Amino acid sequence: MSAIRLLVLGAVRQHGRAHGYQVRNDLEFWGAHEWSNAKPGSIYHALKQMAKQELLVAHEIAPSTVGGPPRTEYEITEKGTEEFFALLRESLTAYDQKPDVLSAALGFLVDLERSEAVRLLEERVRVIEQWRTAVTESYTPEEGPGQLGHIGEIMNFWVTSADTGARWTRGLIERIRGGAYTFAGEGEPFVGVLAEGAENPYATQERHPGDAR
Amino acid sequence: MSAIRLLVLGAVRQHGRAHGYQVRNDLEFWGAHEWSNAKPGSIYHALKQMAKQELLVAHEIAPSTVGGPPRTEYEITEKGTEEFFALLRESLTAYDQKPDVLSAALGFLVDLERSEAVRLLEERVRVIEQWRTAVTESYTPEEGPGQLGHIGEIMNFWVTSADTGARWTRGLIERIRGGAYTFAGEGEPFVGVLAEGAENPYATQERHPGDAR
DNA sequence: ATCTAGGTAATCAAACTTGACTACCAACAG
DNA sequence: CTGTTGGTAGTCAAGTTTGATTACCTAGAT
């Protein structure tokens, strides 16, 4: 599964109603074009595709208010909302080692309730650990180690990445447990989209436990 | 760039001459279907594509020696060999954060000379560090931290992954400096392909400095 | 009044990827 | 000597991704 559907569904959902260019801008604001396949063609394709599948409805109106050609607006349906949460939950727990999927899911983490977020992330840690066990067991000994030569470095690399992923996830769980961020049903949600016509003032640093209440 | 071209080119090159099914088996032997898009359709597609681009030549012969339909054999051309090394060098140094590309390159690392391998990996570390600096600078302060809320976790995740990647690469450099593995021009290369008709006895563990001479 | 630089919104062909499916043959059971 | 299981080798249609390109409009410069 690629990250694009989750990203697009989530972006439309946050706006309530959005046209392609708006979605495109949100995703750029999140830096998504850097770590996922959120490029114009993919975004517009996903919108059309999901409209055909009735996850979105297309309103062929809106003759543009700020110049440029007319635009199509999309609205998320009930079915789309279900799909959104299904994708979100799956992306958080699956360890398919495609980091863009996890990144996309992190962007929508706070759309869940705090307790569920924690539960899913704990499940994620479990899945990673299982994967690690399976891999190191099935790809081991028999004829003794060293049989693989430099090929073993590939597995070593993946295992190292998995361990980092697990450790990082545990850190995130702690931050959430410690009260960081505002989750669903906790009032004033954090708005991660650009207002119509706003500038793009991105900002971040190594963030840790106590901030962003 | 996806990993498939490098994988297929490299596999054909190691055999000297190979048919699709053989390549497919090699990649499976390396576990490539688990961490890359090395699936049958992609492999056969890549073979045809690269034959059209004259990176490979197709020999439409070989009426099968072991049962099954006739098969097409491919041979790497000079142009293909150049492309192979170009892809390999790029995959080792580029930090496009698609880990499958690095994995593929690791499989062919020993086709380079030891000194070049080290040089490229050091370059890789530099590139990762540059990326890290650029990201943490450009996505920072201005309106003070905490502006990003949970969105900051995405960057945090990428930065953590980058750091792990850099640290792991440094470890690999040390292992190589310490004499691990057999590189180009050092005699008897390690054979990472299945002999015609061989079983698939994969094996690995957390490997460290002194082994596999 | 005209030109053009630049932002807005989207499309398109070409390439790539996927997963299911086909076709061929050998070997063995019945 | 017939059927059927299983491995070998590959194809195909449907879907996705990419990068270049188009079309529209505004605002300021000439």
PDB file of N, CA and C in Angstrom, chain A residues 17-78:
ATOM      1  N   ARG A  17     -14.135  20.117   2.648  1.00  0.00           N
ATOM      2  CA  ARG A  17     -14.355  20.165   1.213  1.00  0.00           C
ATOM      3  C   ARG A  17     -13.115  20.836   0.615  1.00  0.00           C
ATOM      4  N   ALA A  18     -12.547  20.219  -0.383  1.00  0.00           N
ATOM      5  CA  ALA A  18     -11.303  20.779  -0.912  1.00  0.00           C
ATOM      6  C   ALA A  18     -11.137  20.465  -2.389  1.00  0.00           C
ATOM      7  N   HIS A  19     -10.452  21.342  -3.093  1.00  0.00           N
ATOM      8  CA  HIS A  19     -10.110  21.039  -4.478  1.00  0.00           C
ATOM      9  C   HIS A  19      -8.671  20.520  -4.527  1.00  0.00           C
ATOM     10  N   GLY A  20      -8.325  19.967  -5.679  1.00  0.00           N
ATOM     11  CA  GLY A  20      -7.042  19.281  -5.803  1.00  0.00           C
ATOM     12  C   GLY A  20      -5.847  20.122  -5.416  1.00  0.00           C
ATOM     13  N   TYR A  21      -5.885  21.361  -5.828  1.00  0.00           N
ATOM     14  CA  TYR A  21      -4.737  22.216  -5.600  1.00  0.00           C
ATOM     15  C   TYR A  21      -4.531  22.485  -4.118  1.00  0.00           C
ATOM     16  N   GLN A  22      -5.638  22.515  -3.413  1.00  0.00           N
ATOM     17  CA  GLN A  22      -5.588  22.742  -1.974  1.00  0.00           C
ATOM     18  C   GLN A  22      -4.919  21.548  -1.290  1.00  0.00           C
ATOM     19  N   VAL A  23      -5.345  20.362  -1.682  1.00  0.00           N
ATOM     20  CA  VAL A  23      -4.765  19.138  -1.153  1.00  0.00           C
ATOM     21  C   VAL A  23      -3.268  19.122  -1.433  1.00  0.00           C
ATOM     22  N   ARG A  24      -2.965  19.425  -2.682  1.00  0.00           N
ATOM     23  CA  ARG A  24      -1.586  19.467  -3.116  1.00  0.00           C
ATOM     24  C   ARG A  24      -0.759  20.404  -2.232  1.00  0.00           C
ATOM     25  N   ASN A  25      -1.302  21.527  -1.901  1.00  0.00           N
ATOM     26  CA  ASN A  25      -0.590  22.496  -1.071  1.00  0.00           C
ATOM     27  C   ASN A  25      -0.420  22.023   0.353  1.00  0.00           C
ATOM     28  N   ASP A  26      -1.467  21.424   0.896  1.00  0.00           N
ATOM     29  CA  ASP A  26      -1.368  20.870   2.244  1.00  0.00           C
ATOM     30  C   ASP A  26      -0.221  19.884   2.309  1.00  0.00           C
ATOM     31  N   LEU A  27      -0.200  18.994   1.353  1.00  0.00           N
ATOM     32  CA  LEU A  27       0.797  17.934   1.397  1.00  0.00           C
ATOM     33  C   LEU A  27       2.196  18.518   1.247  1.00  0.00           C
ATOM     34  N   GLU A  28       2.301  19.567   0.474  1.00  0.00           N
ATOM     35  CA  GLU A  28       3.599  20.220   0.340  1.00  0.00           C
ATOM     36  C   GLU A  28       3.970  20.877   1.664  1.00  0.00           C
ATOM     37  N   PHE A  29       2.986  21.458   2.291  1.00  0.00           N
ATOM     38  CA  PHE A  29       3.197  22.084   3.601  1.00  0.00           C
ATOM     39  C   PHE A  29       3.739  21.060   4.596  1.00  0.00           C
ATOM     40  N   TRP A  30       3.245  19.863   4.514  1.00  0.00           N
ATOM     41  CA  TRP A  30       3.717  18.812   5.412  1.00  0.00           C
ATOM     42  C   TRP A  30       5.059  18.244   4.977  1.00  0.00           C
ATOM     43  N   GLY A  31       5.553  18.685   3.858  1.00  0.00           N
ATOM     44  CA  GLY A  31       6.809  18.128   3.343  1.00  0.00           C
ATOM     45  C   GLY A  31       6.623  16.768   2.698  1.00  0.00           C
ATOM     46  N   ALA A  32       5.363  16.409   2.423  1.00  0.00           N
ATOM     47  CA  ALA A  32       5.066  15.041   1.965  1.00  0.00           C
ATOM     48  C   ALA A  32       5.688  14.703   0.622  1.00  0.00           C
ATOM     49  N   HIS A  33       5.912  15.717  -0.219  1.00  0.00           N
ATOM     50  CA  HIS A  33       6.520  15.413  -1.516  1.00  0.00           C
ATOM     51  C   HIS A  33       7.961  14.953  -1.336  1.00  0.00           C
ATOM     52  N   GLU A  34       8.532  15.223  -0.172  1.00  0.00           N
ATOM     53  CA  GLU A  34       9.921  14.823   0.072  1.00  0.00           C
ATOM     54  C   GLU A  34      10.020  13.370   0.510  1.00  0.00           C
ATOM     55  N   TRP A  35       9.007  12.893   1.197  1.00  0.00           N
ATOM     56  CA  TRP A  35       9.142  11.541   1.759  1.00  0.00           C
ATOM     57  C   TRP A  35       8.069  10.585   1.249  1.00  0.00           C
ATOM     58  N   SER A  36       7.277  11.013   0.287  1.00  0.00           N
ATOM     59  CA  SER A  36       6.272  10.105  -0.271  1.00  0.00           C
ATOM     60  C   SER A  36       6.041  10.456  -1.726  1.00  0.00           C
ATOM     61  N   ASN A  37       5.176   9.730  -2.374  1.00  0.00           N
ATOM     62  CA  ASN A  37       4.892   9.964  -3.782  1.00  0.00           C
ATOM     63  C   ASN A  37       3.761  10.977  -3.969  1.00  0.00           C
ATOM     64  N   ALA A  38       3.703  11.952  -3.099  1.00  0.00           N
ATOM     65  CA  ALA A  38       2.627  12.938  -3.195  1.00  0.00           C
ATOM     66  C   ALA A  38       2.965  14.003  -4.223  1.00  0.00           C
ATOM     67  N   LYS A  39       2.954  13.601  -5.491  1.00  0.00           N
ATOM     68  CA  LYS A  39       3.205  14.558  -6.560  1.00  0.00           C
ATOM     69  C   LYS A  39       1.902  14.844  -7.280  1.00  0.00           C
ATOM     70  N   PRO A  40       1.820  15.996  -7.958  1.00  0.00           N
ATOM     71  CA  PRO A  40       0.561  16.419  -8.570  1.00  0.00           C
ATOM     72  C   PRO A  40      -0.182  15.285  -9.269  1.00  0.00           C
ATOM     73  N   GLY A  41       0.479  14.645 -10.200  1.00  0.00           N
ATOM     74  CA  GLY A  41      -0.207  13.598 -10.949  1.00  0.00           C
ATOM     75  C   GLY A  41      -0.834  12.551 -10.050  1.00  0.00           C
ATOM     76  N   SER A  42      -0.100  12.129  -9.045  1.00  0.00           N
ATOM     77  CA  SER A  42      -0.605  11.093  -8.143  1.00  0.00           C
ATOM     78  C   SER A  42      -1.795  11.599  -7.343  1.00  0.00           C
ATOM     79  N   ILE A  43      -1.719  12.848  -6.921  1.00  0.00           N
ATOM     80  CA  ILE A  43      -2.795  13.413  -6.114  1.00  0.00           C
ATOM     81  C   ILE A  43      -4.089  13.487  -6.922  1.00  0.00           C
ATOM     82  N   TYR A  44      -4.001  14.074  -8.106  1.00  0.00           N
ATOM     83  CA  TYR A  44      -5.213  14.196  -8.931  1.00  0.00           C
ATOM     84  C   TYR A  44      -5.759  12.819  -9.305  1.00  0.00           C
ATOM     85  N   HIS A  45      -4.849  11.914  -9.570  1.00  0.00           N
ATOM     86  CA  HIS A  45      -5.290  10.558  -9.895  1.00  0.00           C
ATOM     87  C   HIS A  45      -6.034   9.935  -8.719  1.00  0.00           C
ATOM     88  N   ALA A  46      -5.472  10.088  -7.543  1.00  0.00           N
ATOM     89  CA  ALA A  46      -6.090   9.505  -6.355  1.00  0.00           C
ATOM     90  C   ALA A  46      -7.472  10.107  -6.114  1.00  0.00           C
ATOM     91  N   LEU A  47      -7.588  11.405  -6.307  1.00  0.00           N
ATOM     92  CA  LEU A  47      -8.885  12.055  -6.114  1.00  0.00           C
ATOM     93  C   LEU A  47      -9.932  11.463  -7.048  1.00  0.00           C
ATOM     94  N   LYS A  48      -9.581  11.345  -8.319  1.00  0.00           N
ATOM     95  CA  LYS A  48     -10.538  10.810  -9.279  1.00  0.00           C
ATOM     96  C   LYS A  48     -10.900   9.366  -8.969  1.00  0.00           C
ATOM     97  N   GLN A  49      -9.867   8.611  -8.682  1.00  0.00           N
ATOM     98  CA  GLN A  49     -10.047   7.205  -8.381  1.00  0.00           C
ATOM     99  C   GLN A  49     -10.994   7.025  -7.193  1.00  0.00           C
ATOM    100  N   MET A  50     -10.734   7.776  -6.154  1.00  0.00           N
ATOM    101  CA  MET A  50     -11.527   7.619  -4.943  1.00  0.00           C
ATOM    102  C   MET A  50     -12.927   8.183  -5.125  1.00  0.00           C
ATOM    103  N   ALA A  51     -13.069   9.141  -6.034  1.00  0.00           N
ATOM    104  CA  ALA A  51     -14.417   9.624  -6.345  1.00  0.00           C
ATOM    105  C   ALA A  51     -15.194   8.513  -7.048  1.00  0.00           C
ATOM    106  N   LYS A  52     -14.513   7.817  -7.938  1.00  0.00           N
ATOM    107  CA  LYS A  52     -15.152   6.724  -8.658  1.00  0.00           C
ATOM    108  C   LYS A  52     -15.569   5.617  -7.682  1.00  0.00           C
ATOM    109  N   GLN A  53     -14.788   5.457  -6.638  1.00  0.00           N
ATOM    110  CA  GLN A  53     -15.078   4.413  -5.656  1.00  0.00           C
ATOM    111  C   GLN A  53     -16.009   4.915  -4.555  1.00  0.00           C
ATOM    112  N   GLU A  54     -16.481   6.127  -4.718  1.00  0.00           N
ATOM    113  CA  GLU A  54     -17.451   6.708  -3.781  1.00  0.00           C
ATOM    114  C   GLU A  54     -16.907   6.930  -2.382  1.00  0.00           C
ATOM    115  N   LEU A  55     -15.598   7.109  -2.306  1.00  0.00           N
ATOM    116  CA  LEU A  55     -15.025   7.511  -1.032  1.00  0.00           C
ATOM    117  C   LEU A  55     -15.075   9.039  -0.935  1.00  0.00           C
ATOM    118  N   LEU A  56     -15.175   9.645  -2.107  1.00  0.00           N
ATOM    119  CA  LEU A  56     -15.316  11.097  -2.195  1.00  0.00           C
ATOM    120  C   LEU A  56     -16.462  11.398  -3.158  1.00  0.00           C
ATOM    121  N   VAL A  57     -17.074  12.577  -3.010  1.00  0.00           N
ATOM    122  CA  VAL A  57     -17.980  13.047  -4.057  1.00  0.00           C
ATOM    123  C   VAL A  57     -17.360  14.279  -4.696  1.00  0.00           C
ATOM    124  N   ALA A  58     -17.487  14.348  -6.004  1.00  0.00           N
ATOM    125  CA  ALA A  58     -16.918  15.476  -6.737  1.00  0.00           C
ATOM    126  C   ALA A  58     -18.002  16.500  -7.026  1.00  0.00           C
ATOM    127  N   HIS A  59     -17.712  17.753  -6.722  1.00  0.00           N
ATOM    128  CA  HIS A  59     -18.605  18.842  -7.110  1.00  0.00           C
ATOM    129  C   HIS A  59     -17.929  19.605  -8.244  1.00  0.00           C
ATOM    130  N   GLU A  60     -18.531  19.506  -9.412  1.00  0.00           N
ATOM    131  CA  GLU A  60     -17.862  20.042 -10.600  1.00  0.00           C
ATOM    132  C   GLU A  60     -18.010  21.553 -10.726  1.00  0.00           C
ATOM    133  N   ILE A  61     -18.200  22.212  -9.635  1.00  0.00           N
ATOM    134  CA  ILE A  61     -18.493  23.646  -9.679  1.00  0.00           C
ATOM    135  C   ILE A  61     -17.260  24.532  -9.550  1.00  0.00           C
ATOM    136  N   ALA A  62     -17.444  25.626  -8.827  1.00  0.00           N
ATOM    137  CA  ALA A  62     -16.366  26.504  -8.395  1.00  0.00           C
ATOM    138  C   ALA A  62     -15.504  27.056  -9.520  1.00  0.00           C
ATOM    139  N   PRO A  63     -15.986  28.108 -10.185  1.00  0.00           N
ATOM    140  CA  PRO A  63     -15.234  28.688 -11.299  1.00  0.00           C
ATOM    141  C   PRO A  63     -14.038  29.518 -10.849  1.00  0.00           C
ATOM    142  N   SER A  64     -13.409  29.138  -9.779  1.00  0.00           N
ATOM    143  CA  SER A  64     -12.172  29.775  -9.321  1.00  0.00           C
ATOM    144  C   SER A  64     -12.386  31.192  -8.800  1.00  0.00           C
ATOM    145  N   THR A  65     -11.868  31.449  -7.654  1.00  0.00           N
ATOM    146  CA  THR A  65     -12.029  32.783  -7.059  1.00  0.00           C
ATOM    147  C   THR A  65     -10.760  33.615  -7.165  1.00  0.00           C
ATOM    148  N   VAL A  66      -9.647  32.989  -7.436  1.00  0.00           N
ATOM    149  CA  VAL A  66      -8.376  33.716  -7.378  1.00  0.00           C
ATOM    150  C   VAL A  66      -7.590  33.629  -8.674  1.00  0.00           C
ATOM    151  N   GLY A  67      -8.258  33.339  -9.748  1.00  0.00           N
ATOM    152  CA  GLY A  67      -7.530  33.173 -11.000  1.00  0.00           C
ATOM    153  C   GLY A  67      -7.209  31.728 -11.250  1.00  0.00           C
ATOM    154  N   GLY A  68      -6.901  31.419 -12.478  1.00  0.00           N
ATOM    155  CA  GLY A  68      -6.645  30.034 -12.842  1.00  0.00           C
ATOM    156  C   GLY A  68      -7.912  29.388 -13.320  1.00  0.00           C
ATOM    157  N   PRO A  69      -7.816  28.222 -13.856  1.00  0.00           N
ATOM    158  CA  PRO A  69      -8.962  27.528 -14.448  1.00  0.00           C
ATOM    159  C   PRO A  69      -9.947  27.090 -13.377  1.00  0.00           C
ATOM    160  N   PRO A  70     -11.137  26.687 -13.771  1.00  0.00           N
ATOM    161  CA  PRO A  70     -12.127  26.221 -12.808  1.00  0.00           C
ATOM    162  C   PRO A  70     -11.605  24.992 -12.083  1.00  0.00           C
ATOM    163  N   ARG A  71     -12.146  24.757 -10.936  1.00  0.00           N
ATOM    164  CA  ARG A  71     -11.612  23.654 -10.145  1.00  0.00           C
ATOM    165  C   ARG A  71     -12.729  22.754  -9.661  1.00  0.00           C
ATOM    166  N   THR A  72     -12.354  21.535  -9.393  1.00  0.00           N
ATOM    167  CA  THR A  72     -13.304  20.549  -8.910  1.00  0.00           C
ATOM    168  C   THR A  72     -13.119  20.404  -7.411  1.00  0.00           C
ATOM    169  N   GLU A  73     -14.222  20.460  -6.680  1.00  0.00           N
ATOM    170  CA  GLU A  73     -14.106  20.300  -5.237  1.00  0.00           C
ATOM    171  C   GLU A  73     -14.545  18.907  -4.825  1.00  0.00           C
ATOM    172  N   TYR A  74     -13.915  18.395  -3.813  1.00  0.00           N
ATOM    173  CA  TYR A  74     -14.225  17.054  -3.328  1.00  0.00           C
ATOM    174  C   TYR A  74     -14.656  17.107  -1.870  1.00  0.00           C
ATOM    175  N   GLU A  75     -15.522  16.168  -1.536  1.00  0.00           N
ATOM    176  CA  GLU A  75     -16.013  16.079  -0.175  1.00  0.00           C
ATOM    177  C   GLU A  75     -15.925  14.619   0.232  1.00  0.00           C
ATOM    178  N   ILE A  76     -15.573  14.368   1.462  1.00  0.00           N
ATOM    179  CA  ILE A  76     -15.453  12.966   1.881  1.00  0.00           C
ATOM    180  C   ILE A  76     -16.828  12.402   2.217  1.00  0.00           C
ATOM    181  N   THR A  77     -17.039  11.136   1.859  1.00  0.00           N
ATOM    182  CA  THR A  77     -18.320  10.489   2.165  1.00  0.00           C
ATOM    183  C   THR A  77     -18.183   9.679   3.450  1.00  0.00           C
ATOM    184  N   GLU A  78     -19.283   9.100   3.865  1.00  0.00           N
ATOM    185  CA  GLU A  78     -19.241   8.255   5.053  1.00  0.00           C
ATOM    186  C   GLU A  78     -18.328   7.063   4.804  1.00  0.00           C
TER     187      GLU A  78
END
